[in-house]
Coordinates of C-alpha atoms and ligand atoms in Angstrom, one line a residue:
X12 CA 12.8 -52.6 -42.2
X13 CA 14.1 -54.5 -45.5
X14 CA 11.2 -53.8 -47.3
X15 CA 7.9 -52.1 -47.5
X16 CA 4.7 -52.7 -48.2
X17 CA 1.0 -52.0 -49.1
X18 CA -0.9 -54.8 -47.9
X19 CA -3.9 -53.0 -49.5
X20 CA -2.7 -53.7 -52.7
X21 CA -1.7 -57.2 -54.1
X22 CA 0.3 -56.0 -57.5
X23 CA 2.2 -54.0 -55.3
X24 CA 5.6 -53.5 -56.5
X25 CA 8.5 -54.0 -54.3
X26 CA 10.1 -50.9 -52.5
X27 CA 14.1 -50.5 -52.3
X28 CA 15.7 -52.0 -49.0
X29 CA 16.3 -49.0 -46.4
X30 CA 19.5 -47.3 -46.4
X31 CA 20.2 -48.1 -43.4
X32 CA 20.2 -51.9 -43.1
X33 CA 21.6 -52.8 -46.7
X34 CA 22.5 -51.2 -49.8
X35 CA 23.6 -54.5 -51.5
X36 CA 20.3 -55.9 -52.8
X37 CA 22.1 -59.2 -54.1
X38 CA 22.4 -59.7 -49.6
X39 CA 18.9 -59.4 -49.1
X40 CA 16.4 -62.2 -49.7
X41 CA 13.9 -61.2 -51.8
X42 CA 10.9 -62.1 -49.3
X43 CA 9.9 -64.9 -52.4
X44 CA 9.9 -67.4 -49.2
X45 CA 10.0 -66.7 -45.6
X46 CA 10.2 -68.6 -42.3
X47 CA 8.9 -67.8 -39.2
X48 CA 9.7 -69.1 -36.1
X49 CA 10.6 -68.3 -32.6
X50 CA 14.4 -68.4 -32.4
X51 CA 16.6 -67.2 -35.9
X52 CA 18.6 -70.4 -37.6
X53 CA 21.8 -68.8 -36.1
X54 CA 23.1 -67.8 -32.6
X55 CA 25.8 -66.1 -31.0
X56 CA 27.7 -66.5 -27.6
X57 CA 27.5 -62.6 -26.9
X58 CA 26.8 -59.3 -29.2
X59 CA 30.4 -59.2 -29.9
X60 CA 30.6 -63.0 -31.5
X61 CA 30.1 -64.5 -35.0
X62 CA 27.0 -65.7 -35.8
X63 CA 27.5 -69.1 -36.2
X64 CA 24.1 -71.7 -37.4
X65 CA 22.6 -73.5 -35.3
X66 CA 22.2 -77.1 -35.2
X67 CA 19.2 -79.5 -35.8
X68 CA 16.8 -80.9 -38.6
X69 CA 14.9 -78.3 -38.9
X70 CA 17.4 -75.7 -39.7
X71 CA 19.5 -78.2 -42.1
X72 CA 16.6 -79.4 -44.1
X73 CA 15.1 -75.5 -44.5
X74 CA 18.4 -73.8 -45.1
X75 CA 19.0 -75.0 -48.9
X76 CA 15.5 -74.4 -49.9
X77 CA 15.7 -71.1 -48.6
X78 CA 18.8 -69.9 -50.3
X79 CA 17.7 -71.3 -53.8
X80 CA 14.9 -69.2 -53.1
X81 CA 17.0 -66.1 -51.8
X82 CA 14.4 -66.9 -48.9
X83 CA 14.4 -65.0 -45.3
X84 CA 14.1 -66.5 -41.9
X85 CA 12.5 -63.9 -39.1
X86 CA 13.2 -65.2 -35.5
X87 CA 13.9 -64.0 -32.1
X88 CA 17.9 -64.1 -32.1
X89 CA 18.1 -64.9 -28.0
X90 CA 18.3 -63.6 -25.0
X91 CA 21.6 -62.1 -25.4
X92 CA 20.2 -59.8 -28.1
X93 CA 18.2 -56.7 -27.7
X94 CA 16.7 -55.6 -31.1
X95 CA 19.0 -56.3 -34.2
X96 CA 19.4 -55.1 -38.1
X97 CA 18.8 -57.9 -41.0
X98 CA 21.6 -59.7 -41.6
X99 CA 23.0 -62.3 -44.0
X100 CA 24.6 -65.4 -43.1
X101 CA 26.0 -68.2 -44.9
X102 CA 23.7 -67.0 -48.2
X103 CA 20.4 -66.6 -45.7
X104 CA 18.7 -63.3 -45.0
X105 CA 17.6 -63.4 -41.2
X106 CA 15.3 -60.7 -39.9
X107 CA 15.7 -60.4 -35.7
X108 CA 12.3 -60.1 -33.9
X109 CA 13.0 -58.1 -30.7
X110 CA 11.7 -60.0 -27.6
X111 CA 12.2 -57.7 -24.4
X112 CA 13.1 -59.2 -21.2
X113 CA 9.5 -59.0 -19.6
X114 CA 7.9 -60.6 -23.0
X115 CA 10.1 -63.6 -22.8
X116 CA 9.4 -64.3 -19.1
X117 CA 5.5 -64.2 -19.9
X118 CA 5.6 -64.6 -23.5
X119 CA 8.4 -67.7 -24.1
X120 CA 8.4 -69.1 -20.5
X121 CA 5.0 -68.2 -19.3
X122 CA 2.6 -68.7 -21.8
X123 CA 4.6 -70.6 -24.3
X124 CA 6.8 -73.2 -22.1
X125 CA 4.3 -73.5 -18.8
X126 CA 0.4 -73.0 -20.7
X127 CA 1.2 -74.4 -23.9
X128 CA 4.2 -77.1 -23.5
X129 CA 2.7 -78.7 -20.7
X130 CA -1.3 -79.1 -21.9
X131 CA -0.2 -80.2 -25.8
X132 CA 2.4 -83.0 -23.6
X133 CA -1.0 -84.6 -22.1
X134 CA -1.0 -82.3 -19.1
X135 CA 2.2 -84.7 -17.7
X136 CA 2.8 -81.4 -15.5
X137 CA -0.2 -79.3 -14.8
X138 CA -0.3 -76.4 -17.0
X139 CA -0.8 -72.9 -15.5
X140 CA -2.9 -70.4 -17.2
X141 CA -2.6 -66.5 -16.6
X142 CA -3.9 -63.6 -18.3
X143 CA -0.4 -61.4 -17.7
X144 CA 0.8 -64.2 -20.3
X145 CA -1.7 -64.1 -22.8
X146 CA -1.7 -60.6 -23.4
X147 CA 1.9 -60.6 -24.3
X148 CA 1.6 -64.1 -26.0
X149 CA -0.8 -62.1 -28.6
X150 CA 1.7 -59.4 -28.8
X151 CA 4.6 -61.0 -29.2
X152 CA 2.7 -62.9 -31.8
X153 CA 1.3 -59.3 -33.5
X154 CA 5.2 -58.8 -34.1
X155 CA 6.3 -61.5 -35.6
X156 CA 3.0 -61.0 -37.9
X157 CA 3.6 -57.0 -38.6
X158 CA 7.5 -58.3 -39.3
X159 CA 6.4 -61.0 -41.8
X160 CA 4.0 -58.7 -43.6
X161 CA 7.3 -56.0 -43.7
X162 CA 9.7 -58.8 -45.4
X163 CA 7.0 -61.5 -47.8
X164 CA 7.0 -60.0 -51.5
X165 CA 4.0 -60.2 -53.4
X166 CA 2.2 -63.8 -53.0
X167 CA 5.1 -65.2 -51.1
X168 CA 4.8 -68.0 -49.4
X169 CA 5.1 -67.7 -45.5
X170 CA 5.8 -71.1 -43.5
X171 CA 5.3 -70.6 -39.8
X172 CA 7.0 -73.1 -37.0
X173 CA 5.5 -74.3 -34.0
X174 CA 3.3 -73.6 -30.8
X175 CA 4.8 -70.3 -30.1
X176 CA 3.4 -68.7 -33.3
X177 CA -0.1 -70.3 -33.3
X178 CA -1.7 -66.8 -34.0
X179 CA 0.7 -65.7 -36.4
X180 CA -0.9 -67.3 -39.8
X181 CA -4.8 -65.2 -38.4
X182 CA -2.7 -62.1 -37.6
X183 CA -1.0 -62.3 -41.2
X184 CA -3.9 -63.0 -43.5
X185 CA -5.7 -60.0 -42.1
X186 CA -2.8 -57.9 -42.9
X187 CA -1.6 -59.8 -45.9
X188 CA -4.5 -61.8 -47.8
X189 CA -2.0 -62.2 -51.2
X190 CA 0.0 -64.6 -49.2
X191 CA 0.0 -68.1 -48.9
X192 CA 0.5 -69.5 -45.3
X193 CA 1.4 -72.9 -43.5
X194 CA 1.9 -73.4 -39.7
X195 CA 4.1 -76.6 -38.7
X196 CA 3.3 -77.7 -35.4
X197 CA 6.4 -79.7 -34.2
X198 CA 4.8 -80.5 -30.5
X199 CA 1.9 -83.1 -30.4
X200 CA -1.6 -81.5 -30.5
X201 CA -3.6 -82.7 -28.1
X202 CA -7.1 -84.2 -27.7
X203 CA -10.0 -82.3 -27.6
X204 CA -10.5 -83.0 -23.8
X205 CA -7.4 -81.9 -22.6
X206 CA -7.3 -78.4 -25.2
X207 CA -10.6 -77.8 -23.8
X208 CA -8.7 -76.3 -21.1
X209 CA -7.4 -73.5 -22.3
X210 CA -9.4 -70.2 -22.0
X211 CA -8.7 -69.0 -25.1
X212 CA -8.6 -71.8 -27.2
X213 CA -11.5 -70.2 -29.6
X214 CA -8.4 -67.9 -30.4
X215 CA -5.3 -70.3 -30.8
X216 CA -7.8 -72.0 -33.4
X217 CA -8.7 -69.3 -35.0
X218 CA -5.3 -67.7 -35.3
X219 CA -4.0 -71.2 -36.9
X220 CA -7.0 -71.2 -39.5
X221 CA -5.2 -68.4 -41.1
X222 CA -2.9 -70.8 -42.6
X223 CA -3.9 -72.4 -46.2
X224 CA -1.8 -75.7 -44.5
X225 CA -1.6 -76.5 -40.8
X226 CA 0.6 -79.5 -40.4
X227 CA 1.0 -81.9 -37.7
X228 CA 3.6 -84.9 -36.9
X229 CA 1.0 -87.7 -36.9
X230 CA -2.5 -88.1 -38.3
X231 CA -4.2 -88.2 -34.7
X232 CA -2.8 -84.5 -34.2
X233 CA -4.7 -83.4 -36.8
X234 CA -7.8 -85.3 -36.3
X235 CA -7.2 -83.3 -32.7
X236 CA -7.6 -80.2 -34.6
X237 CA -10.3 -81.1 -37.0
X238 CA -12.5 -82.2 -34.2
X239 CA -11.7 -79.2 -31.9
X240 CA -12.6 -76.5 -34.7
X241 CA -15.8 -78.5 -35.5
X242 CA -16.5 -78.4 -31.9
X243 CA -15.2 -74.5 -30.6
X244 CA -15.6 -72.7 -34.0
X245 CA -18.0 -72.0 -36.6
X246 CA -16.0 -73.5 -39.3
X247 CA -16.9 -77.2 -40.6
X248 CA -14.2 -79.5 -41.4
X249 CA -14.4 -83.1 -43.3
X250 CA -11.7 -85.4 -43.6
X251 CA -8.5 -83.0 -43.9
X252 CA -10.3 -80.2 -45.1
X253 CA -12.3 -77.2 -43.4
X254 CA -14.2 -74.5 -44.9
X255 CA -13.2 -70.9 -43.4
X256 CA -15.0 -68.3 -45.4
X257 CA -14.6 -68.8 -49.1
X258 CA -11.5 -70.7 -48.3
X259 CA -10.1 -74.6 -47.9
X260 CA -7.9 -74.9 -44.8
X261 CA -6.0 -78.3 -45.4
X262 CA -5.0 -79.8 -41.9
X263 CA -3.1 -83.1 -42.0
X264 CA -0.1 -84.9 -40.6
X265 CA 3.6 -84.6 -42.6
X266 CA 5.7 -86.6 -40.2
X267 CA 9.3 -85.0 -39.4
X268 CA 12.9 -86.6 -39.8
X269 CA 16.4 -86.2 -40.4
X270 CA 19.0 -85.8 -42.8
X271 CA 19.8 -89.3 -42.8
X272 CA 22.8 -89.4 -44.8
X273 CA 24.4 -86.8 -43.0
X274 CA 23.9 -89.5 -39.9
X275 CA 25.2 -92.2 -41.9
X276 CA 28.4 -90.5 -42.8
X277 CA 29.1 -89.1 -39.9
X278 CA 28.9 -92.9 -38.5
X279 CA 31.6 -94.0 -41.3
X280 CA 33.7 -91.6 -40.2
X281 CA 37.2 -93.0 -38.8
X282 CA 37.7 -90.7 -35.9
X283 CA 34.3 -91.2 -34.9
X284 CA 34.3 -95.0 -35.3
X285 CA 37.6 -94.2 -32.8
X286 CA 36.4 -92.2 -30.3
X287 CA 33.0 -95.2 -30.3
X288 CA 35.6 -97.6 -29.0
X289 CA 37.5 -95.6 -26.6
X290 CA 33.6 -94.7 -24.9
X291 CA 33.2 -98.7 -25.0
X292 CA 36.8 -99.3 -23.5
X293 CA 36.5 -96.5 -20.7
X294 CA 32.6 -97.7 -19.9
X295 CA 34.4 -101.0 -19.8
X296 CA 34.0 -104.2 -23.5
X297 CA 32.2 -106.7 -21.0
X298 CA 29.2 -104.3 -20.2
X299 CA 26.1 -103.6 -21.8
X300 CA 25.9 -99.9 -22.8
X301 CA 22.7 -98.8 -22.6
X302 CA 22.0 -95.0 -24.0
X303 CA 19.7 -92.0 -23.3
X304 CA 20.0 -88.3 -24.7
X305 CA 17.5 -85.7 -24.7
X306 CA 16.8 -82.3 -23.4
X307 CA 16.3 -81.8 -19.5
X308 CA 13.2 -82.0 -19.9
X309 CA 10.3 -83.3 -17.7
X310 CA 8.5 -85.1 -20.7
X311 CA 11.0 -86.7 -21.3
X312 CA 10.7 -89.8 -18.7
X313 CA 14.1 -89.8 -18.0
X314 CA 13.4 -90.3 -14.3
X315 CA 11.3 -93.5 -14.7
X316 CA 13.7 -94.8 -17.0
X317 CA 16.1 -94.3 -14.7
X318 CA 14.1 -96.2 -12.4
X319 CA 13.7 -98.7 -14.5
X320 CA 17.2 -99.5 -14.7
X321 CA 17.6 -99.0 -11.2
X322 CA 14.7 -101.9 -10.7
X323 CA 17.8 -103.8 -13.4
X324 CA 20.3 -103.8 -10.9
X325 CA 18.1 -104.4 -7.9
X326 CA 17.1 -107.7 -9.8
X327 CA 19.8 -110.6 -9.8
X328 CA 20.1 -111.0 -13.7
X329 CA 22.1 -107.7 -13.6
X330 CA 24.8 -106.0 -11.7
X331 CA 26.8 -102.8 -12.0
X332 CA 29.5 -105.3 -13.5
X333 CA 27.5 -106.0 -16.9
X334 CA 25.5 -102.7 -17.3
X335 CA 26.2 -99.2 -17.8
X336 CA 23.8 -95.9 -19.0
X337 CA 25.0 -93.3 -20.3
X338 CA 22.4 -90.3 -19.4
X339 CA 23.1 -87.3 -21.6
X340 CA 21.0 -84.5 -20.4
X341 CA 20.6 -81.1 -22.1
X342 CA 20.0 -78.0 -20.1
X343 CA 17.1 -76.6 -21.3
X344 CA 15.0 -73.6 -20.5
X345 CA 16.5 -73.3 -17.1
X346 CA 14.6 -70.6 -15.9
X347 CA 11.4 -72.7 -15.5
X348 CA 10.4 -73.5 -11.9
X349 CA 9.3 -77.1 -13.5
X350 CA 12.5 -77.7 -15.3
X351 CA 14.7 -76.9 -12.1
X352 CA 12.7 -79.5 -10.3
X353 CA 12.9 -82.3 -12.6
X354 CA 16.8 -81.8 -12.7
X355 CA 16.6 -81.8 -9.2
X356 CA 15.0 -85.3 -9.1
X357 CA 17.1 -86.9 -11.8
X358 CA 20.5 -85.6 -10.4
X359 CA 18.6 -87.2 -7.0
X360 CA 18.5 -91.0 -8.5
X361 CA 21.2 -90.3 -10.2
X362 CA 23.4 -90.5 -7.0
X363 CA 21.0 -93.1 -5.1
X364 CA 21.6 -95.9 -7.9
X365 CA 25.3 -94.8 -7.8
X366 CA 25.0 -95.2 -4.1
X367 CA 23.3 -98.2 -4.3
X368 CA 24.7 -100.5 -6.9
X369 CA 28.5 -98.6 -8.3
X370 CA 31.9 -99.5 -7.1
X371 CA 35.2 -97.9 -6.1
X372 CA 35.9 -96.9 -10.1
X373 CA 32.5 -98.9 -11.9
X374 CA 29.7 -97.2 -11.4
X375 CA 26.0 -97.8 -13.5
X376 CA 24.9 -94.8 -14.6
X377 CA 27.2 -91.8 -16.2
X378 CA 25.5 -88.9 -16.4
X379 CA 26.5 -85.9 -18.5
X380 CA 24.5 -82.7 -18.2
X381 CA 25.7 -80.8 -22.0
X382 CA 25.3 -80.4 -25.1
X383 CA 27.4 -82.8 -27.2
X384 CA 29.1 -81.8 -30.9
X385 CA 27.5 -84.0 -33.2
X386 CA 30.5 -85.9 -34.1
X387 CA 30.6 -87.1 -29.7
X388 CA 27.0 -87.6 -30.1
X389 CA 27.1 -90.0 -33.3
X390 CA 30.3 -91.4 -31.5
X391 CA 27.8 -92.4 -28.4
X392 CA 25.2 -94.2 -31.0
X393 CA 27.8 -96.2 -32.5
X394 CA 28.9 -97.5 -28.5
X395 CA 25.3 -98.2 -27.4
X396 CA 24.2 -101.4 -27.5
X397 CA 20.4 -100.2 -26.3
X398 CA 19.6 -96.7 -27.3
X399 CA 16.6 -95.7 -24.8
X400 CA 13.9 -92.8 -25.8
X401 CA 11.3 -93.0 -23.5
X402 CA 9.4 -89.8 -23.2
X403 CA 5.7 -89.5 -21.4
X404 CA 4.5 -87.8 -25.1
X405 CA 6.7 -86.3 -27.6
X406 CA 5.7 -84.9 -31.2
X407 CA 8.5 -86.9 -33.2
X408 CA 11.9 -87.7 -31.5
X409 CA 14.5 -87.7 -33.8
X410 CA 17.2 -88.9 -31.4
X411 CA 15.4 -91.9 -32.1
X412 CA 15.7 -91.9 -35.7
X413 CA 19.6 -90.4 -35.5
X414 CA 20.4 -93.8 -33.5
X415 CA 19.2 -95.9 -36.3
X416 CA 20.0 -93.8 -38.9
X417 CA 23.8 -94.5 -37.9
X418 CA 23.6 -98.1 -37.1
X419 CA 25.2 -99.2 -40.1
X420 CA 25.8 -102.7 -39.3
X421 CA 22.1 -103.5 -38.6
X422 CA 22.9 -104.4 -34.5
X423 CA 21.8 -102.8 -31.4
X424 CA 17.9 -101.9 -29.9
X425 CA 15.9 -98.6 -30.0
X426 CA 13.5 -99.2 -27.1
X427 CA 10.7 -96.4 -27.6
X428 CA 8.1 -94.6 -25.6
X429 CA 4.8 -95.6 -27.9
X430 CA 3.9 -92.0 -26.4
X431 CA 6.5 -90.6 -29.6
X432 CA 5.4 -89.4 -33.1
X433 CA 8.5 -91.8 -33.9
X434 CA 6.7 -95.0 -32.6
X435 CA 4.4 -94.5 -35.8
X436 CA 7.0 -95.5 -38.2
X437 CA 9.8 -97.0 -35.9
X438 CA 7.5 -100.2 -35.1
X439 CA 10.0 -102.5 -34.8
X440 CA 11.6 -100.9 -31.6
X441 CA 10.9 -102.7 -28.6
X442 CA 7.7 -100.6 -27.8
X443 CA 7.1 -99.3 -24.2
X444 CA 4.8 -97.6 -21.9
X445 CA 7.1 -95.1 -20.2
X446 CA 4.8 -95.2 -16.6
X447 CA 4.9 -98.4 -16.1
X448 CA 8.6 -99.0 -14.8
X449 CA 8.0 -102.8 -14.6
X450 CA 7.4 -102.6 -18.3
X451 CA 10.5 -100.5 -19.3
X452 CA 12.4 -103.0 -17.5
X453 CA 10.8 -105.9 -19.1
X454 CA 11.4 -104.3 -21.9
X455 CA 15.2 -103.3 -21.3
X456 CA 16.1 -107.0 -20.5
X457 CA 14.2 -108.4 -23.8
X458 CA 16.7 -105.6 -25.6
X459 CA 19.5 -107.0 -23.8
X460 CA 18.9 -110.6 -24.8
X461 CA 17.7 -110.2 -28.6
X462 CA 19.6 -112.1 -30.7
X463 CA 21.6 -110.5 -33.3
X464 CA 19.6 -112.1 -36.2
X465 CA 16.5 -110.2 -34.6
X466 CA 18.6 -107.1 -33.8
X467 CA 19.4 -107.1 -37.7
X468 CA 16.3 -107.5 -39.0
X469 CA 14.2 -104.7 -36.9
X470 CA 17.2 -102.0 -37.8
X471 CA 17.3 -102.9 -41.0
X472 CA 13.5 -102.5 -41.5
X473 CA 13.7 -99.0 -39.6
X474 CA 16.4 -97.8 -41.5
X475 CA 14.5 -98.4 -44.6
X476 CA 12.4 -96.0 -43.7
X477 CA 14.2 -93.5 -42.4
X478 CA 16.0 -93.6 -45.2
X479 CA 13.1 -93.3 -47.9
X480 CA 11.7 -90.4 -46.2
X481 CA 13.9 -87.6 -44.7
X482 CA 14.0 -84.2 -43.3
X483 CA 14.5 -83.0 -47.5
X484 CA 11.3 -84.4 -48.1
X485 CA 9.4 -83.2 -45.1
X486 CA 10.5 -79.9 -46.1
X487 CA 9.5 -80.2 -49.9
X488 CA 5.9 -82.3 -49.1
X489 CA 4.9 -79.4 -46.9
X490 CA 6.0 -76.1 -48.9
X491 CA 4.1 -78.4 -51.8
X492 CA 1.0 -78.6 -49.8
X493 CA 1.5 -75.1 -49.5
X494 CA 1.2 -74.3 -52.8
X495 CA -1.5 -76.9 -53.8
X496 CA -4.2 -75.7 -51.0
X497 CA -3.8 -72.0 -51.9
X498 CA -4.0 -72.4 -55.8
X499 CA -7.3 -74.7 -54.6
X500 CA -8.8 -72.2 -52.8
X501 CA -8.0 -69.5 -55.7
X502 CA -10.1 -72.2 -57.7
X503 CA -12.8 -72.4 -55.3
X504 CA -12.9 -68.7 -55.2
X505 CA -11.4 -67.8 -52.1
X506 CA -8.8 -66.5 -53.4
X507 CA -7.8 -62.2 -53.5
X508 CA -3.9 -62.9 -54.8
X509 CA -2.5 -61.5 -57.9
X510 CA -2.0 -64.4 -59.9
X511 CA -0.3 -62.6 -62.5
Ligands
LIG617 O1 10.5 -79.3 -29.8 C1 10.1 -78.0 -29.8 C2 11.3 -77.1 -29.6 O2 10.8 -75.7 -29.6 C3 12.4 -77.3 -30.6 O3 12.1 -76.6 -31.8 C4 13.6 -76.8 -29.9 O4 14.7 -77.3 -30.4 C5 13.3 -77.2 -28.5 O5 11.9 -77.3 -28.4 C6 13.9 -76.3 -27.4 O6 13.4 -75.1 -27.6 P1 13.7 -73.7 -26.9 O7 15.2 -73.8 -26.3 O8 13.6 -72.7 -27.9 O9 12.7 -73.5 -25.8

């Protein structure tokens, strides 16, 4: 491992990296600030590829902060990898977690993707519960913990991502009390009757309580979490703050976004702009192009949007002739029983409303199954008319905010699933319920018909905000919370870090 360390000790001083993993130190990040989360900001197509970093917010917004802070990222680096050496990558130290076959099978798609996912998603698919995942789940988690307390230097600060990690912030004040910890939770956390559920929830609470900050997307997650410790530990918690011991826990929502004027120039770009109107030529000028990208997954709603549109075309308003979706579907964790099945049932309506309502060379819904490069994605916003994101719950959405981030002439209609941690500050979508097909619709057709005056003056509302508030900020509000609710609990005593 890079470094070593006596967790005993908090003026420790910092041993040499190992010979073996790296000799130049000016390669290494200094453990000063360290991210934790399941997969590593970078992935390969097989041992024998370049890295190459991935895509998405998350990874954009954390990546500068982390190299002016010669920070490190710890992460699983995929399936294709067994157990790796530190590496540096475009200026960012990233520490491999090893993840062995049978862990991620119980660990990542047993207790993570079908106990967890499921029950913080409102229980839209039953969740399954099983001790053989558990076990794993807390030693998977152990890892991650005994890695982080390998890599942080002496009152680092540690930010931990989402629902796979929940006991990682316990696991590493135990073992590191100096540091100062904050868990993101990017999923929605659910109400206290539905967490209730879960036999061990005593435990995924009290492995999160670790963390000086636990952040949520919107304010009702963390109310969910506030009430559920009052009610399943014996910690107190007022407003945002809980007592744990001697010190403050600070639990509160910092709502996710994007980097929006990476969206917006991407959007000005010519060969984009291009490729926008040969996808409204081959879709064909006359129709209305409405637009849905997400993963493959079954919160998603993409089926009952799909029936929605199909109840569209049964109506006599619309025919194939004037309407068109586009579908872009993301495989996504495909060894999941539930994920085969909702492909299954998609790719199913898919071909009946084809069936049904296309025409030798026209038909209503295309439906691509990939990933697209950003620049065919953006390319896609700027040829929608309707951009539809209607998932049964979902902790932000940022396809939602991409489409109006790039909607630089104010037109077109975000119609959004008020199930979304979006729907909170996108209000001036046309909001739906996505179970009631009726609804969605209704709610498609009023998006088809808005003027452009009202088109205009929704977007540019929305893209106000988006615009004030972006993935930079996320990133800075919640390592700033980090650092104001651990130099409060030092203050209120709690604290055993060398503040020298
Ligand atoms: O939304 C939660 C999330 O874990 C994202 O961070 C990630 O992009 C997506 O789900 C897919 O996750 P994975 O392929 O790692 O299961």
């Amino acid at each position: 491992m890079t470094f070593k360390t006596n967790s005993d000790s908090a003026d420790r001083s910092r041993d040499k990296p190992s010979e073996d993993v790296q000799n130049d130190d000016s390669q290494h990040g200094n453990g000063d600030l360290v991210v934790v989360a399941n997969r590593l900001p970078v992935h390969r197509s097989c041992p024998e590829s370049p890295w190459e970093t991935s895509p998405g917010g998350l990874v954009s917004a954390l990546m500068p902060i982390l190299r002016e802070h010669h920070g490190v990222w710890i992460g699983w680096a995929g399936s294709l990898e067994a157990a790796s050496d530190p590496f540096s990558h475009e200026g960012l130290f990233n520490v491999p977690v090893p993840i062995s076959p049978d862990e991620v099978e119980n660990y990542y798609e047993g207790f993570s993707n079908s106990s967890l996912w499921p029950l913080y998603h409102d229980a839209c698919q039953p969740p399954h519960y099983h001790r053989h995942w558990w076990n794993p789940y807390v030693k998977v988690n152990r890892r991650f913990a005994e890695r982080t307390a390998e890599c942080a230097a002496p009152n680092a600060r540690v930010l931990v991502q989402d629902y796979h990690l929940q006991l990682v912030p316990g696991m590493l004040r135990e073992l590191r009390p100096d540091l100062r910890i904050g868990f993101f939770l990017h999923i929605p956390f659910p109400p206290v009757e539905l967490f209730a559920q879960l036999p061990w929830r005593q435990q995924i609470l009290e492995g999160l309580l670790g963390a000086d900050v636990v952040g949520f997307q919107t304010r009702a997650g963390a109310q969910n979490f506030i009430r559920l410790v009052n009610r399943y530990t014996s910690h107190r918690g007022v407003g945002q703050a809980i007592m744990v011991g001697q010190r403050h826990v600070q639990a509160r929502e910092f709502p996710i976004s994007i980097d929006f004027d990476r969206f917006e120039q991407l959007a000005q770009d010519p060969a984009i702009i291009d490729r926008a109107e040969e996808i409204r030529a081959e879709v064909g000028e006359h129709r209305t192009i409405l637009l849905g990208v997400d993963r493959l997954d079954y919160t998603k709603g993409i089926d009952l949007r799909l029936r929605a549109v199909d109840e569209l075309l049964k109506s006599d308003r619309h025919t194939v002739n004037d309407l068109a979706l586009v579908q872009v579907s993301v495989p996504s964790r495909e060894s999941v029983d539930e994920y085969v099945e909702v492909r299954s049932r998609i790719e199913e309506l898919v071909g009946q409303i084809n069936g049904a309502h296309g025409e030798v060379g026209q038909m209503p819904v295309h439906y691509l199954r990939r990933n697209l490069p950003i620049e065919e994605l953006v390319a896609n916003y700027l040829a929608a008319d309707v951009m539809l994101v209607t998932p049964f719950r979902d902790g932000m959405n940022l396809v939602a905010k991409e489409y109006i981030a790039c909607r630089l002439h104010d037109t077109g209609v975000l119609v959004l699933s008020e199930f979304t941690g979006a729907a909170r500050e996108l209000d001036r979508a046309v909001l739906v319920n996505p179970h009631d097909i009726d609804g969605m619709a209704s709610a498609i057709e009023r998006a088809i018909t808005m003027t452009k005056t009202e088109q205009a003056r929704r977007i540019r509302s929305m893209r106000q905000k988006i615009r004030r508030r972006t993935v930079f900020d996320w990133a800075n509000d919640f390592l700033g919370a980090v650092d104001a609710a651990s130099s409060f609990s030092m203050t209120a005593g709690g604290g055993t870090r060398d503040t020298s």
